[in-house]
Coordinates of C-alpha atoms in Angstrom, one line a residue:
L57 CA -4.2 5.0 -0.1
A58 CA -5.3 5.9 -3.7
N59 CA -8.7 7.0 -5.1
V60 CA -10.2 7.6 -1.6
V61 CA -13.9 8.3 -1.3
L62 CA -15.6 9.8 1.8
L63 CA -19.3 9.5 2.3
Q64 CA -20.8 11.5 5.1
F65 CA -24.3 10.3 6.1
D66 CA -26.3 10.9 9.2
G67 CA -23.3 12.2 11.1
Q68 CA -21.1 9.3 10.2
A69 CA -18.0 9.2 8.0
L70 CA -17.6 6.2 5.6
W71 CA -14.2 5.9 3.9
F72 CA -13.4 3.7 0.9
H73 CA -10.1 3.3 -0.9
S74 CA -9.1 2.2 -4.4
M75 CA -12.4 3.4 -6.0
G76 CA -11.2 3.3 -9.6
S77 CA -13.7 1.4 -11.7
D78 CA -17.1 2.2 -13.2
A79 CA -18.6 -0.8 -11.3
Q80 CA -17.3 0.6 -8.0
V81 CA -18.7 4.1 -8.7
L82 CA -22.1 2.6 -9.6
A83 CA -21.9 0.5 -6.4
L84 CA -21.3 3.7 -4.4
Y85 CA -24.3 5.4 -5.8
D86 CA -26.5 2.4 -5.3
Y87 CA -25.2 2.3 -1.7
I88 CA -26.1 5.9 -1.2
E89 CA -29.6 5.4 -2.6
S90 CA -30.2 2.4 -0.3
M91 CA -29.3 4.5 2.7
L92 CA -31.5 7.3 1.6
D93 CA -34.4 4.9 1.2
A94 CA -33.7 3.4 4.6
D95 CA -33.1 6.8 6.2
R96 CA -30.2 5.4 8.2
V97 CA -26.6 4.2 7.8
L98 CA -26.3 0.7 6.4
P99 CA -23.4 -1.7 6.2
P100 CA -21.6 -1.4 2.8
P101 CA -22.6 -4.0 0.2
R102 CA -20.3 -6.9 -0.6
A103 CA -18.8 -5.1 -3.6
L104 CA -17.6 -2.2 -1.3
A105 CA -16.9 -3.9 2.0
P106 CA -13.3 -5.0 1.3
Y107 CA -12.4 -1.3 0.5
Q108 CA -13.8 0.3 3.6
F109 CA -11.2 1.7 6.1
T110 CA -11.0 4.0 9.1
A111 CA -9.3 7.4 8.8
S112 CA -9.9 8.7 12.3
Q113 CA -9.4 7.5 15.9
S114 CA -12.9 8.8 16.7
Q115 CA -14.4 6.1 14.6
D116 CA -14.1 2.3 15.1
R117 CA -12.4 0.2 12.4
P118 CA -14.7 -2.0 10.3
D119 CA -12.8 -5.1 11.3
G120 CA -13.3 -4.3 15.0
Q121 CA -9.5 -3.9 15.7
P122 CA -8.3 -1.0 17.8
V123 CA -7.5 2.2 16.0
D124 CA -4.0 3.5 16.5
D125 CA -3.5 6.2 13.8
Y126 CA -1.0 8.3 15.8
R127 CA 2.4 6.6 16.0
P128 CA 5.2 9.0 17.2
R129 CA 8.7 8.1 16.3
R130 CA 11.2 7.3 18.9
R131 CA 14.4 9.4 18.9
G132 CA 16.9 8.3 16.3
T133 CA 14.3 6.2 14.3
P134 CA 14.0 7.2 10.6
P135 CA 10.4 8.2 9.7
P136 CA 8.4 5.7 7.6
I137 CA 8.0 6.5 3.9
D138 CA 4.4 6.4 2.5
E139 CA 3.2 5.4 -0.9
C140 CA 4.1 8.8 -2.4
A141 CA 7.7 8.7 -1.1
T142 CA 7.2 11.4 1.5
A143 CA 7.6 11.2 5.3
H144 CA 4.3 11.0 7.2
D145 CA 5.5 13.7 9.7
G146 CA 7.0 16.0 7.0
D147 CA 10.6 15.3 7.8
E148 CA 12.5 17.1 5.0
R149 CA 15.6 15.0 5.4
A150 CA 13.8 11.7 4.8
K151 CA 12.0 13.2 1.9
G152 CA 15.2 14.3 0.3
E153 CA 16.8 10.8 0.8
A154 CA 13.8 9.1 -0.7
R155 CA 13.7 11.4 -3.7
G156 CA 17.4 10.8 -4.3
V157 CA 17.0 7.1 -4.2
I158 CA 14.2 7.2 -6.8
A159 CA 15.9 9.8 -9.0
G160 CA 18.9 7.5 -9.2
M161 CA 16.9 4.7 -10.7
T162 CA 17.3 4.9 -14.5
G163 CA 17.2 2.5 -17.4
P164 CA 15.3 -0.8 -16.9
E165 CA 14.9 -0.4 -13.1
A166 CA 13.3 3.1 -13.5
M167 CA 9.9 3.3 -11.8
P168 CA 6.7 3.8 -13.9
R169 CA 5.6 7.4 -14.2
R170 CA 2.8 9.3 -15.8
N171 CA 3.2 13.1 -16.3
G172 CA 6.3 12.9 -14.1
E173 CA 4.4 11.3 -11.2
L174 CA 4.9 7.8 -9.8
V175 CA 2.2 5.4 -11.0
F176 CA 0.7 2.7 -8.7
E177 CA -2.1 0.7 -10.2
A178 CA -3.0 -1.1 -7.0
P179 CA -2.5 -0.4 -3.2
W180 CA -0.1 -3.3 -2.8
Q181 CA 2.3 -1.8 -5.3
G182 CA 2.6 1.4 -3.3
R183 CA 3.0 -0.6 0.0
A184 CA 5.8 -2.7 -1.5
F185 CA 7.5 0.5 -2.8
G186 CA 7.2 2.2 0.6
M187 CA 8.5 -0.7 2.6
A188 CA 11.5 -1.2 0.3
V189 CA 12.5 2.5 0.6
A190 CA 11.7 2.7 4.4
L191 CA 13.8 -0.4 5.3
H192 CA 16.7 1.0 3.2
E193 CA 16.4 4.3 5.1
Q194 CA 16.6 2.3 8.4
G195 CA 19.9 0.8 7.3
L196 CA 18.7 -2.7 6.7
Y197 CA 20.4 -3.0 3.3
E198 CA 22.3 -0.8 0.8
W199 CA 20.1 0.6 -2.0
N200 CA 22.5 -0.8 -4.6
T201 CA 21.8 -4.3 -3.3
F202 CA 18.1 -3.9 -3.9
R203 CA 18.6 -2.1 -7.2
D204 CA 20.9 -4.9 -8.5
A205 CA 18.3 -7.5 -7.5
L206 CA 15.5 -5.4 -9.2
V207 CA 17.6 -5.2 -12.5
A208 CA 18.1 -8.9 -12.5
H209 CA 14.3 -9.6 -12.0
V210 CA 13.4 -7.1 -14.8
D211 CA 16.0 -8.7 -17.1
R212 CA 14.5 -12.2 -16.5
A213 CA 11.0 -10.9 -17.0
E214 CA 11.8 -9.2 -20.3
Q215 CA 13.6 -12.4 -21.6
N216 CA 10.6 -14.5 -20.7
G217 CA 8.3 -12.3 -22.8
G218 CA 4.6 -12.0 -22.2
T219 CA 3.0 -9.3 -20.0
F220 CA 5.6 -7.3 -18.2
D221 CA 4.7 -6.5 -14.5
Y222 CA 7.2 -4.0 -13.1
Y223 CA 6.0 -4.3 -9.5
A224 CA 6.0 -8.1 -9.6
C225 CA 9.7 -7.7 -10.3
W226 CA 10.0 -5.1 -7.5
L227 CA 8.3 -7.5 -5.1
G228 CA 10.5 -10.4 -6.2
A229 CA 13.6 -8.3 -5.6
F230 CA 12.3 -7.1 -2.3
E231 CA 11.7 -10.6 -1.1
Q232 CA 15.1 -11.7 -2.3
V233 CA 16.9 -8.9 -0.5
L234 CA 14.9 -9.5 2.8
G235 CA 15.8 -13.2 2.5
G236 CA 19.5 -12.3 2.1
T237 CA 19.4 -10.2 5.3
G238 CA 17.8 -13.0 7.3
V239 CA 14.8 -10.8 8.2
I240 CA 12.4 -13.3 6.6
S241 CA 12.7 -16.7 5.1
P242 CA 11.0 -18.0 1.9
A243 CA 9.0 -20.4 4.0
E244 CA 7.6 -17.4 6.0
I245 CA 6.8 -15.5 2.9
E246 CA 4.9 -18.6 1.5
E247 CA 3.0 -19.0 4.8
R248 CA 2.0 -15.3 4.9
T249 CA 0.8 -15.5 1.2
Y250 CA -1.3 -18.5 2.1
E251 CA -2.9 -16.7 5.0
F252 CA -4.0 -13.8 2.8
E253 CA -5.1 -16.0 -0.1
Y254 CA -7.3 -18.1 2.0
G255 CA -8.8 -15.4 4.2
E256 CA -6.9 -16.1 7.4
R257 CA -5.7 -12.5 7.3
D258 CA -7.6 -9.4 6.2
D259 CA -6.5 -6.5 4.0
V260 CA -4.3 -3.9 5.7
F261 CA -6.2 -0.8 6.8

């Protein structure tokens, strides 16, 4: 998760992700002052509540769900790739494969970078990136299949003009490839989108 903030107050740890705007920073300071005035931990305000998450098994999740941070891999299962294209458990082989996949992306499908580093403007972009790489590493599809779909989406976006959103193209290509493998259908994608849009599902912690 990007732009993570940790507040430690009265022996408790309060974690927030995606703290990147002036309004969010001001809300954090207002939250701190309200707890100082009350001399106790308070629930986060509405502006911060959607960004709170749990970073330790010793602390309950804000949504009341069980915490399961430790997920050992079964033998023979490729490690998951996180938003920075590194394996969670430090597996050097998976890191090398992920770097090779990304380095091979040039031209219109090349990923956005700033000072040589991958750029994600929102958490969902990093998640979409990580899932596409991880499922390729697990052998669900060939990388060239995904890359060809991505190039086609980028070409269509550029021809349509207007604001160019690279990761919208990435997500469209990812959904197309998953549909082609039979893992998920367009109807299932539409249903899951509806669930998030109308609050039937919460953000991923």
